Amino acid sequence: MKEHLRLAVFLLPLVAQTGAVAGEITPVDQAALNAGVAADPDATFLTAFDAGDELTEFSFTAREGVGANVGEGRRFSRIPRADLDDPGEWAMHVPTRETGPNATSCIACHIVPAANGAGDVALNAILDPRHTGDPALFLERNTPHLFALGIPQNLAEEMSSELLAIREAARARACADGGRETARLVAKGVEFGSIVAVQTEASPCKVHFDTSLVEGVDDDLIIRPFGWKGERATIRDFTRNAAHNELGLQPVELVGAADGDFDGVTHELTVGDITALVVYMAGLERPVNVLELAELGLAELPETDRAAYLAGAARFNAIGCGSCHVPEMVLEDTNFSEPSDTFGYFDVVFPDGSDPKARGLDAATAVSFDLAADQPNNRIEVDGRTVALGALTRDDSGRAIARWYTDFRRHDMGAELADPDDPQGLGAAVFMTRSLAGVGSTGPWLHDGRATSLEAAILAHGGAAAAARAAYAALDAVAREEIVAYLEGQIIVTLDEEDD
Ligand code: HEC
Ligand code: HEC
């Protein structure tokens, strides 16, 4: 059964894995993007997308400021070096360095099964955010894929907006009744505990929110879909920190004109560079499944495999996997914009203290595209019509369906999966439900890459997922294989681009 699924994938014309690209790179000018948006928004989306493509593949050199002054004459470091704390060295970088720098391109790590993908354990990031210098406390993070990140950001934006609306309604009721109002926090069917609004002053009405019963999300009710622990709200916020931490390229919006990594180079990435990277990752093709490929005639799926996949899908939900890895959500607004204008999902100030608008980053001139139509990659001809395989599909009532397999909620996963340290105070064993979109293509699995098979990843679940794990373990071998077949059927496919 497994062999058939693999075979089906190999029938597709996969793009050969390409290494990082050398040469020259031109910084992206945010002002030029803004002018482009005014003149021709669709073309500007493509311009930004292509520039982001180049930026993720480009192998940066010392000339552009890749790497940092680690100390001891070194530019890169696989392991955190809190011991190097003389002026300008690893431990003295601004902002505080958590890891690296340990690569010259994004796709040095994001490469499984293809560029923009996940990473092997050799590419794990090793972090020491508290600068303990103690390897026993270092955190390890496996590299996740970067495909279609506009989908999780937009879903998170809509869910947070729902939660904030519930909070505001509780505020209004507490003001009207003069008392305490408890509201259940539910967004897209996912429960986040409850919040209590307590009136503290009558006129003008003032309300205190008791957040002690809020679950799985920060007290501010902003869902942060990026990072294994669910730490960052936007692709942009994650990206500028990745550029600094992994590559030693310090974006101006992070450090201004300073040389915070003491490598003699300033202005290492422009505001426009970060915009292009965000637009690229947001607009990459989404992961697909073997069933839809078969329906389009792009893969052979023998009837037994098809039956196994469908049986696995049903079992996945029946034993409780789907309560966290929610198989489908409706995305109301398929327009992705960088920057967004959703509360909590744009920079009010940049980390360097500057005003984003003063640097040209403004929702009024956002680069935007439609997640259900505009993805440039994986556009194919099927029976004489163009299918945008990378885009979200719509159901019979025209609603865009996102198959991201997460509830965007943090869960306590039990002692076995816990980190050795808890620098952010989120709970050492707490992780956000990892999306299973593309999970059949991205091994090894789990936050530190410890699982070398999908079954091992499932059996490592504990804590809030202990019951689902036990239900899985109690199934017979055939039923377990069906669930694994269903997961193996969630794949990343990058098709040949006609115009390359
Ligand atoms: C040294 C390997 C490495 C390099 C180089 C690297 N990354 Fe990553 N990336 C990771 C790891 C590991 C994570 C998970 C980090 C975590 O959750 O704490 C990650 C996560 C991400 C995420 C969040 C994805 C998600 O779904 O949570 C984004 C976005 C990202 N990287 C973008 C980039 C960009 C853009 C670059 C180049 C500027 C880059 N990365 C370079 C290893 C790397
Ligand atoms: C309580 C919520 C919850 C339930 C229930 C749950 N999971 Fe998970 N799942 C998670 C979290 C959180 C992670 C990330 C854990 C980590 O990396 O340490 C995860 C990770 C995974 C991964 C690895 C993903 C990757 O990219 O590395 C797989 C595969 C997976 N789950 C499958 C399942 C299956 C199958 C079931 C049902 C038997 C299930 N999960 C039930 C929360 C849950």
Coordinates of C-alpha atoms and ligand atoms in Angstrom, one line a residue:
M1 CA 0.0 0.0 0.0
K2 CA 2.7 2.4 1.0
E3 CA 4.7 1.6 -2.1
H4 CA 1.7 2.5 -4.3
L5 CA 1.3 5.9 -2.7
R6 CA 5.0 6.7 -3.2
L7 CA 4.9 5.5 -6.8
A8 CA 1.9 7.8 -7.4
V9 CA 4.0 10.7 -6.3
F10 CA 6.9 9.8 -8.5
L11 CA 4.7 9.9 -11.5
L12 CA 4.7 13.6 -11.3
P13 CA 7.2 15.8 -13.0
L14 CA 9.1 17.0 -9.9
V15 CA 11.4 19.9 -10.2
A16 CA 15.0 18.9 -9.6
Q17 CA 16.3 20.1 -6.3
T18 CA 18.4 23.1 -6.9
G19 CA 21.1 24.4 -4.7
A20 CA 21.5 28.0 -3.5
V21 CA 22.2 30.6 -6.1
A22 CA 25.3 32.8 -6.1
G23 CA 26.0 36.1 -7.9
E24 CA 24.5 39.5 -7.3
I25 CA 21.3 40.5 -5.6
T26 CA 19.5 43.8 -5.9
P27 CA 17.8 45.1 -2.8
V28 CA 14.0 45.5 -3.1
D29 CA 12.8 49.0 -2.8
Q30 CA 9.6 49.3 -0.8
A31 CA 8.8 52.7 -2.4
A32 CA 9.0 51.0 -5.8
L33 CA 6.6 48.3 -4.7
N34 CA 4.2 51.0 -3.5
A35 CA 4.4 52.8 -6.8
G36 CA 3.8 49.5 -8.5
V37 CA 0.8 48.7 -6.4
A38 CA -0.8 52.0 -7.5
A39 CA 0.0 51.3 -11.2
D40 CA -0.6 47.6 -11.6
P41 CA -1.3 45.6 -8.4
D42 CA -1.2 42.1 -10.0
A43 CA 2.1 42.7 -11.8
T44 CA 3.5 44.1 -8.5
F45 CA 2.5 40.9 -6.7
L46 CA 4.4 38.9 -9.2
T47 CA 7.4 41.2 -9.0
A48 CA 7.5 40.9 -5.2
F49 CA 7.0 37.1 -5.4
D50 CA 9.9 36.7 -7.8
A51 CA 12.1 38.9 -5.7
G52 CA 11.2 36.8 -2.7
D53 CA 12.0 33.6 -4.7
E54 CA 15.5 35.0 -5.4
L55 CA 16.0 36.1 -1.8
T56 CA 15.2 32.6 -0.3
E57 CA 17.6 30.9 -2.8
F58 CA 20.4 33.4 -2.9
S59 CA 23.6 32.4 -1.2
F60 CA 24.6 35.6 0.6
T61 CA 28.2 36.6 1.1
A62 CA 30.1 38.7 3.6
R63 CA 29.7 41.6 1.2
E64 CA 25.9 41.6 2.0
G65 CA 26.7 41.0 5.6
V66 CA 25.8 37.4 6.0
G67 CA 27.1 35.9 9.2
A68 CA 28.3 37.9 12.2
N69 CA 31.2 38.6 14.4
V70 CA 30.9 35.4 16.4
G71 CA 34.3 35.8 18.1
E72 CA 37.5 33.9 17.7
G73 CA 37.6 35.1 14.1
R74 CA 34.5 33.1 13.2
R75 CA 31.5 34.2 11.1
F76 CA 29.2 31.2 11.7
S77 CA 28.4 28.9 14.6
R78 CA 26.2 25.7 14.6
I79 CA 25.9 25.9 18.4
P80 CA 25.1 28.9 20.6
R81 CA 28.2 30.5 22.1
A82 CA 27.2 32.4 25.2
D83 CA 30.8 31.9 26.3
L84 CA 31.9 34.4 23.6
D85 CA 31.0 37.6 25.4
D86 CA 33.7 40.1 24.7
P87 CA 32.6 43.4 23.1
G88 CA 30.9 42.7 19.7
E89 CA 31.0 38.9 20.1
W90 CA 28.1 36.3 19.9
A91 CA 26.6 37.0 23.3
M92 CA 26.7 40.8 22.8
H93 CA 24.7 41.0 19.5
V94 CA 21.7 43.3 19.3
P95 CA 19.0 42.1 19.3
T96 CA 19.9 39.2 21.6
R97 CA 21.1 36.2 19.5
E98 CA 19.3 32.9 20.1
T99 CA 21.2 30.7 17.7
G100 CA 23.5 30.7 14.6
P101 CA 24.3 32.3 12.4
N102 CA 24.7 29.0 10.6
A103 CA 23.7 29.3 7.0
T104 CA 24.2 31.5 3.9
S105 CA 20.7 30.9 2.4
C106 CA 17.2 30.2 3.6
I107 CA 17.0 27.0 1.5
A108 CA 20.2 25.7 3.1
C109 CA 17.7 24.5 5.7
H110 CA 14.3 24.7 4.1
I111 CA 15.0 22.0 1.4
V112 CA 13.0 18.8 2.1
P113 CA 11.5 17.5 -0.3
A114 CA 12.4 20.6 -2.4
A115 CA 13.3 24.3 -2.0
N116 CA 11.1 26.0 0.6
G117 CA 10.5 22.7 2.3
A118 CA 11.4 21.3 5.7
G119 CA 14.8 20.0 7.0
D120 CA 16.7 17.0 8.2
V121 CA 17.9 16.9 11.8
A122 CA 21.3 18.0 10.6
L123 CA 19.7 21.3 9.9
N124 CA 18.0 21.7 13.3
A125 CA 18.3 25.1 14.9
I126 CA 20.0 24.8 18.3
L127 CA 18.8 27.7 20.5
D128 CA 20.0 29.2 23.8
P129 CA 17.8 32.2 24.2
R130 CA 18.7 32.7 27.8
H131 CA 22.5 32.4 27.1
T132 CA 22.9 29.7 29.7
G133 CA 25.9 28.3 27.9
D134 CA 24.7 24.9 29.1
P135 CA 24.1 22.3 26.3
A136 CA 21.7 20.4 28.6
L137 CA 19.4 23.4 28.4
F138 CA 19.7 24.1 24.6
L139 CA 16.4 23.9 22.6
E140 CA 16.4 22.0 19.3
R141 CA 14.0 22.9 16.5
N142 CA 13.4 21.0 13.3
T143 CA 12.9 23.0 10.2
P144 CA 9.3 23.2 9.0
H145 CA 8.2 23.9 5.4
L146 CA 7.4 27.4 4.1
F147 CA 4.6 26.6 1.6
A148 CA 1.5 28.7 1.4
L149 CA 2.1 30.5 4.7
G150 CA -0.6 33.1 3.7
I151 CA -3.2 30.4 4.6
P152 CA -2.3 30.0 8.3
Q153 CA -1.8 33.8 8.7
N154 CA -5.2 34.6 7.2
L155 CA -6.9 31.9 9.2
A156 CA -5.2 33.1 12.4
E157 CA -6.3 36.7 11.6
E158 CA -9.9 35.6 11.3
M159 CA -9.9 33.5 14.4
S160 CA -8.3 36.3 16.5
S161 CA -10.9 38.8 15.2
E162 CA -13.6 36.4 16.3
L163 CA -12.1 36.1 19.8
L164 CA -11.7 39.8 20.1
A165 CA -15.3 40.4 19.0
I166 CA -16.4 38.0 21.8
R167 CA -14.3 39.9 24.3
E168 CA -15.8 43.2 23.2
A169 CA -19.4 41.8 23.4
A170 CA -18.6 40.7 27.0
R171 CA -17.3 44.2 27.7
A172 CA -20.5 45.7 26.4
R173 CA -22.7 43.4 28.5
A174 CA -20.6 44.0 31.6
C175 CA -21.1 47.7 31.1
A176 CA -24.9 47.3 30.5
D177 CA -25.4 45.0 33.5
G178 CA -22.8 46.6 35.8
G179 CA -21.6 43.1 36.8
R180 CA -19.5 40.1 35.7
E181 CA -19.9 38.5 32.3
T182 CA -18.3 35.2 31.4
A183 CA -17.9 34.5 27.7
R184 CA -16.8 31.3 26.0
L185 CA -14.1 31.8 23.5
V186 CA -14.7 29.9 20.4
A187 CA -13.3 30.7 16.9
K188 CA -13.9 28.6 13.8
G189 CA -15.3 25.9 16.1
V190 CA -12.1 25.8 18.2
E191 CA -12.4 26.4 22.0
F192 CA -10.0 28.7 23.8
G193 CA -11.5 28.6 27.3
S194 CA -13.3 31.6 28.5
I195 CA -12.9 35.2 29.5
V196 CA -14.6 37.2 32.3
A197 CA -15.4 40.9 32.0
V198 CA -15.8 42.7 35.3
Q199 CA -17.1 46.2 35.5
T200 CA -14.7 48.3 37.7
E201 CA -16.1 51.7 37.2
A202 CA -19.7 52.7 36.1
S203 CA -19.4 56.0 34.4
P204 CA -17.6 56.1 32.2
C205 CA -17.7 52.3 32.2
K206 CA -14.4 50.6 32.8
V207 CA -13.9 46.8 32.6
H208 CA -11.3 44.5 33.9
F209 CA -10.8 41.2 32.0
D210 CA -10.0 38.1 34.0
T211 CA -7.9 36.0 31.6
S212 CA -7.1 33.1 34.0
L213 CA -9.5 30.8 32.1
V214 CA -8.1 31.6 28.6
E215 CA -6.6 28.5 27.1
G216 CA -4.2 27.7 24.2
V217 CA -3.7 31.4 23.2
D218 CA -2.0 34.4 24.8
D219 CA -4.1 36.6 27.1
D220 CA -4.3 39.2 24.3
L221 CA -6.3 36.7 22.2
I222 CA -3.9 37.1 19.3
I223 CA -3.2 33.7 17.7
R224 CA 0.4 33.3 16.8
P225 CA 0.5 30.6 14.1
F226 CA 4.2 30.5 13.4
G227 CA 7.0 28.6 15.2
W228 CA 6.6 25.2 16.9
K229 CA 5.3 26.8 20.0
G230 CA 3.1 29.3 18.2
E231 CA 5.1 32.3 19.0
R232 CA 4.9 34.8 16.2
A233 CA 1.7 36.3 14.7
T234 CA 3.0 37.2 11.3
I235 CA 5.3 35.8 8.6
R236 CA 7.0 39.2 8.7
D237 CA 7.9 39.0 12.4
F238 CA 9.2 35.4 12.0
T239 CA 11.2 36.3 8.9
R240 CA 13.1 39.2 10.2
N241 CA 14.2 37.2 13.2
A242 CA 15.1 34.2 11.0
A243 CA 17.2 36.5 8.8
H244 CA 19.0 37.8 11.9
N245 CA 19.3 34.6 13.8
E246 CA 19.9 32.0 11.1
L247 CA 21.7 34.0 8.4
G248 CA 23.2 36.9 10.4
L249 CA 21.5 39.3 8.0
Q250 CA 20.0 42.1 10.0
P251 CA 17.0 43.8 8.5
V252 CA 16.8 47.6 8.9
E253 CA 13.4 47.3 10.5
L254 CA 15.0 45.2 13.2
V255 CA 18.1 47.3 13.9
G256 CA 17.8 50.5 12.0
A257 CA 21.2 51.8 10.8
A258 CA 23.1 49.9 13.5
D259 CA 25.6 47.1 13.0
G260 CA 24.1 44.9 15.7
D261 CA 26.1 41.8 14.7
F262 CA 29.4 43.7 14.4
D263 CA 30.3 42.3 11.0
G264 CA 31.1 45.7 9.6
V265 CA 28.0 45.8 7.3
T266 CA 24.8 47.8 8.0
H267 CA 21.4 47.9 6.2
E268 CA 21.7 44.2 5.4
L269 CA 18.1 43.7 4.3
T270 CA 15.7 46.4 3.3
V271 CA 12.0 46.8 4.3
G272 CA 11.2 45.9 0.7
D273 CA 13.3 42.7 1.0
I274 CA 11.3 41.5 3.9
T275 CA 8.0 42.4 2.1
A276 CA 9.2 40.3 -0.9
L277 CA 10.1 37.4 1.3
V278 CA 6.7 37.5 3.1
V279 CA 4.8 37.8 -0.2
Y280 CA 6.7 34.9 -1.6
M281 CA 6.1 32.5 1.3
A282 CA 2.5 33.6 1.6
G283 CA 1.9 33.0 -2.1
L284 CA 3.7 29.7 -2.6
E285 CA 1.6 26.8 -3.7
R286 CA -0.2 24.9 -1.0
P287 CA 0.5 21.3 -0.1
V288 CA -1.9 18.9 -1.8
N289 CA -3.2 15.4 -1.3
V290 CA -3.1 12.3 -3.4
L291 CA -6.8 12.1 -3.8
E292 CA -7.1 15.5 -5.5
L293 CA -4.1 14.7 -7.7
A294 CA -5.8 11.5 -8.7
E295 CA -9.1 13.3 -9.5
L296 CA -7.1 15.7 -11.8
G297 CA -5.5 12.7 -13.5
L298 CA -2.1 13.7 -12.2
A299 CA -1.4 10.6 -10.1
E300 CA -2.4 7.0 -10.3
L301 CA -4.2 6.0 -7.1
P302 CA -5.2 2.3 -7.3
E303 CA -8.6 1.6 -5.8
T304 CA -7.1 -0.2 -2.7
D305 CA -4.9 2.9 -1.9
R306 CA -7.9 5.2 -2.4
A307 CA -9.9 3.1 0.0
A308 CA -7.1 3.1 2.5
Y309 CA -6.7 6.8 2.3
L310 CA -10.5 7.4 2.8
A311 CA -10.6 4.8 5.6
G312 CA -7.6 6.6 7.2
A313 CA -9.3 9.9 7.0
A314 CA -12.4 8.6 8.8
R315 CA -10.3 6.9 11.5
F316 CA -8.2 10.1 12.0
N317 CA -11.4 11.9 13.0
A318 CA -13.0 9.0 14.9
I319 CA -10.0 8.5 17.3
G320 CA -9.7 12.3 18.0
C321 CA -6.7 13.3 15.9
G322 CA -9.0 15.7 14.0
S323 CA -10.0 17.6 17.2
C324 CA -6.6 19.2 17.2
H325 CA -5.5 18.6 13.6
V326 CA -8.7 20.1 12.3
P327 CA -9.0 18.8 8.7
E328 CA -10.9 21.7 7.2
M329 CA -11.6 25.3 8.0
V330 CA -13.5 27.9 5.9
L331 CA -11.5 31.0 5.1
E332 CA -13.9 33.9 4.8
D333 CA -11.5 36.4 3.3
T334 CA -9.1 34.9 0.8
N335 CA -7.2 38.2 0.2
F336 CA -3.7 38.2 1.6
S337 CA -2.1 41.6 2.1
E338 CA 1.3 42.6 3.2
P339 CA 1.1 44.5 5.4
S340 CA -2.3 43.3 6.8
D341 CA -4.7 45.8 8.4
T342 CA -6.1 43.2 10.9
F343 CA -5.5 44.3 14.5
G344 CA -2.6 42.3 15.9
Y345 CA -1.2 41.4 12.5
F346 CA 0.8 44.5 11.5
D347 CA 3.6 46.4 13.0
V348 CA 2.4 49.5 14.9
V349 CA 6.1 50.3 15.3
F350 CA 9.0 48.3 13.9
P351 CA 11.3 46.6 16.4
D352 CA 13.9 49.3 15.7
G353 CA 11.4 51.9 17.0
S354 CA 10.7 53.4 13.6
D355 CA 7.3 54.1 12.1
P356 CA 6.5 51.5 9.4
K357 CA 4.6 54.1 7.4
A358 CA 7.6 56.5 7.5
R359 CA 9.5 53.6 5.9
G360 CA 6.9 53.1 3.2
L361 CA 5.1 50.1 4.7
D362 CA 1.4 51.0 4.7
A363 CA -1.8 48.9 4.4
A364 CA -3.0 51.6 1.9
T365 CA -0.4 50.4 -0.6
A366 CA -0.2 46.7 0.5
V367 CA 0.9 44.1 -2.0
S368 CA -2.0 41.7 -2.1
F369 CA -3.3 38.6 -3.9
D370 CA -6.1 36.1 -3.7
L371 CA -5.2 32.8 -1.9
A372 CA -7.9 31.1 -3.9
A373 CA -6.7 32.1 -7.3
D374 CA -3.5 33.9 -7.8
Q375 CA -0.6 31.6 -6.7
P376 CA 1.9 31.7 -9.6
N377 CA 3.3 28.2 -9.1
N378 CA 1.6 24.8 -9.9
R379 CA -0.7 26.1 -12.6
I380 CA -1.4 23.3 -14.9
E381 CA -3.5 22.5 -18.0
V382 CA -6.1 19.7 -17.4
D383 CA -8.5 18.9 -20.2
G384 CA -7.9 22.3 -21.8
R385 CA -8.5 24.4 -18.7
T386 CA -6.0 25.9 -16.3
V387 CA -6.1 24.5 -12.8
A388 CA -4.4 26.6 -10.1
L389 CA -3.3 23.5 -8.0
G390 CA -1.5 25.8 -5.6
A391 CA -4.7 27.8 -4.7
L392 CA -7.4 27.1 -2.1
T393 CA -10.4 25.3 -3.6
R394 CA -14.0 26.3 -3.0
D395 CA -16.9 24.1 -1.9
D396 CA -20.3 24.0 -3.6
S397 CA -21.4 27.1 -1.8
G398 CA -18.3 29.0 -3.0
R399 CA -16.6 29.1 0.4
A400 CA -12.8 28.7 0.3
I401 CA -11.7 25.6 2.2
A402 CA -8.3 25.5 3.9
R403 CA -7.0 22.0 4.8
W404 CA -4.3 23.1 7.3
Y405 CA -4.9 20.3 9.9
T406 CA -4.4 22.5 13.0
D407 CA -6.6 24.3 15.5
F408 CA -4.0 27.0 15.9
R409 CA -4.1 26.3 19.6
R410 CA -1.3 25.5 22.1
H411 CA -1.5 22.2 24.0
D412 CA 0.5 20.6 26.8
M413 CA 1.9 17.5 25.1
G414 CA 3.3 15.8 28.2
A415 CA 6.7 15.3 29.8
E416 CA 8.2 13.2 27.1
L417 CA 8.0 15.9 24.4
A418 CA 8.9 18.7 26.8
D419 CA 11.8 21.1 26.1
P420 CA 14.7 21.0 28.6
D421 CA 14.1 24.7 29.3
D422 CA 11.2 27.1 29.1
P423 CA 12.8 30.5 28.2
Q424 CA 9.5 32.1 27.1
G425 CA 7.4 30.8 30.0
L426 CA 4.9 29.2 27.7
G427 CA 5.3 25.8 29.4
A428 CA 8.2 23.4 28.5
A429 CA 5.8 20.8 27.1
V430 CA 3.5 23.3 25.3
F431 CA 3.4 23.3 21.5
M432 CA 1.0 24.5 18.9
T433 CA -0.8 21.8 17.0
R434 CA 1.5 21.3 14.1
S435 CA -0.1 21.6 10.7
L436 CA -0.2 18.3 8.9
A437 CA -0.4 20.0 5.4
G438 CA 2.4 18.4 3.4
V439 CA 3.3 16.1 6.4
G440 CA 3.9 13.1 4.1
S441 CA 6.8 15.0 2.5
T442 CA 8.6 16.6 5.4
G443 CA 10.2 14.0 7.7
P444 CA 11.8 13.6 10.1
W445 CA 8.9 14.8 12.4
L446 CA 8.2 16.6 15.7
H447 CA 9.7 19.8 17.0
D448 CA 13.2 18.4 17.4
G449 CA 13.0 15.9 14.5
R450 CA 13.1 12.9 16.9
A451 CA 10.5 10.9 14.9
T452 CA 11.9 9.1 11.9
S453 CA 8.5 7.7 10.9
L454 CA 4.9 9.1 11.0
E455 CA 4.0 6.3 13.3
A456 CA 6.8 7.2 15.7
A457 CA 5.5 10.8 15.6
I458 CA 2.0 9.7 16.5
L459 CA 3.2 7.3 19.3
A460 CA 5.3 10.2 20.9
H461 CA 2.1 12.2 21.5
G462 CA 1.3 12.6 25.2
G463 CA -0.4 15.1 27.5
A464 CA -3.6 16.5 26.0
A465 CA -3.1 14.0 23.1
A466 CA -2.6 10.9 25.3
A467 CA -6.1 9.6 24.7
A468 CA -5.8 9.9 20.9
R469 CA -2.4 8.2 21.0
A470 CA -3.9 5.4 23.1
A471 CA -6.8 5.0 20.7
Y472 CA -4.3 4.8 17.8
A473 CA -2.1 2.2 19.6
A474 CA -5.2 0.1 20.3
L475 CA -6.1 -0.2 16.6
D476 CA -5.1 -3.3 14.6
A477 CA -2.2 -3.0 12.2
V478 CA -4.4 -2.5 9.1
A479 CA -6.3 0.4 10.7
R480 CA -3.0 2.0 11.9
E481 CA -1.6 1.7 8.4
E482 CA -4.7 3.4 7.0
I483 CA -4.1 6.4 9.2
V484 CA -0.5 6.5 8.2
A485 CA -1.5 6.2 4.5
Y486 CA -3.8 9.2 5.0
L487 CA -0.9 11.2 6.4
E488 CA 1.5 10.0 3.7
G489 CA -1.1 11.2 1.2
Q490 CA -0.6 14.9 2.4
I491 CA 2.2 15.9 0.1
I492 CA 4.2 18.8 -1.2
V493 CA 4.4 18.9 -5.0
T494 CA 6.3 21.5 -6.9
L495 CA 5.5 21.1 -10.6
D496 CA 7.7 22.3 -13.5
E497 CA 7.0 25.9 -14.3
E498 CA 6.2 26.4 -17.9
D499 CA 7.9 29.7 -18.2
D500 CA 11.2 28.7 -16.6
Ligands
HEC1 C1 19.6 27.0 10.1 C2 18.4 26.5 9.4 C3 17.4 27.6 8.9 C4 17.7 28.6 8.1 C5 19.0 29.0 7.4 C6 16.4 29.3 7.9 N1 15.4 28.7 8.7 FE1 13.5 29.2 8.8 N2 13.2 27.8 10.2 C7 14.2 27.0 10.7 C8 13.7 26.3 11.9 C9 14.4 25.3 12.8 C10 12.3 26.8 12.1 C11 11.4 26.5 13.3 C12 11.8 27.4 14.4 C13 10.9 27.4 15.6 O1 9.8 27.0 15.5 O2 11.4 27.9 16.7 C14 12.1 27.7 11.0 C15 10.9 28.3 10.8 C16 10.6 29.3 9.8 C17 9.4 29.9 9.6 C18 8.1 29.6 10.4 C19 7.3 28.5 9.7 C20 6.2 27.9 10.5 O3 5.2 27.4 9.9 O4 6.2 28.0 11.7 C21 9.5 30.8 8.6 C22 8.5 31.8 8.1 C23 10.9 30.7 8.2 N3 11.5 29.8 9.0 C24 11.5 31.5 7.2 C25 12.9 31.5 6.9 C26 13.5 32.4 6.0 C27 12.7 33.5 5.2 C28 14.8 32.2 6.0 C29 15.9 32.9 5.3 C30 16.0 34.3 5.6 C31 15.0 31.0 6.9 N4 13.8 30.7 7.5 C32 16.2 30.4 7.2 C33 15.4 26.8 10.2 C34 16.0 27.6 9.3
HEC2 C1 -4.1 17.6 21.8 C2 -3.9 18.0 20.4 C3 -3.4 16.9 19.5 C4 -4.0 15.7 19.2 C5 -5.3 15.1 19.7 C6 -3.2 15.0 18.2 N1 -2.1 15.8 17.9 FE1 -0.7 15.4 16.5 N2 0.4 17.1 17.1 C7 0.0 17.9 18.1 C8 1.1 18.8 18.4 C9 1.1 19.9 19.5 C10 2.2 18.4 17.6 C11 3.6 19.0 17.7 C12 4.3 18.3 18.8 C13 5.8 18.4 18.8 O1 6.4 18.7 17.8 O2 6.4 18.1 19.8 C14 1.7 17.3 16.8 C15 2.4 16.7 15.8 C16 2.0 15.7 15.0 C17 2.7 15.1 13.9 C18 4.1 15.5 13.5 C19 4.0 16.8 12.5 C20 5.3 17.2 12.0 O3 5.3 18.0 11.1 O4 6.4 16.9 12.6 C21 1.9 14.1 13.4 C22 2.3 13.2 12.2 C23 0.7 14.1 14.1 N3 0.8 15.1 15.1 C24 -0.3 13.2 13.9 C25 -1.4 13.0 14.8 C26 -2.3 11.9 14.7 C27 -2.3 10.8 13.7 C28 -3.2 12.1 15.8 C29 -4.2 11.1 16.3 C30 -3.7 9.8 16.7 C31 -2.8 13.3 16.5 N4 -1.7 13.8 15.9 C32 -3.4 13.8 17.6 C33 -1.3 18.0 18.7 C34 -2.2 16.9 18.7

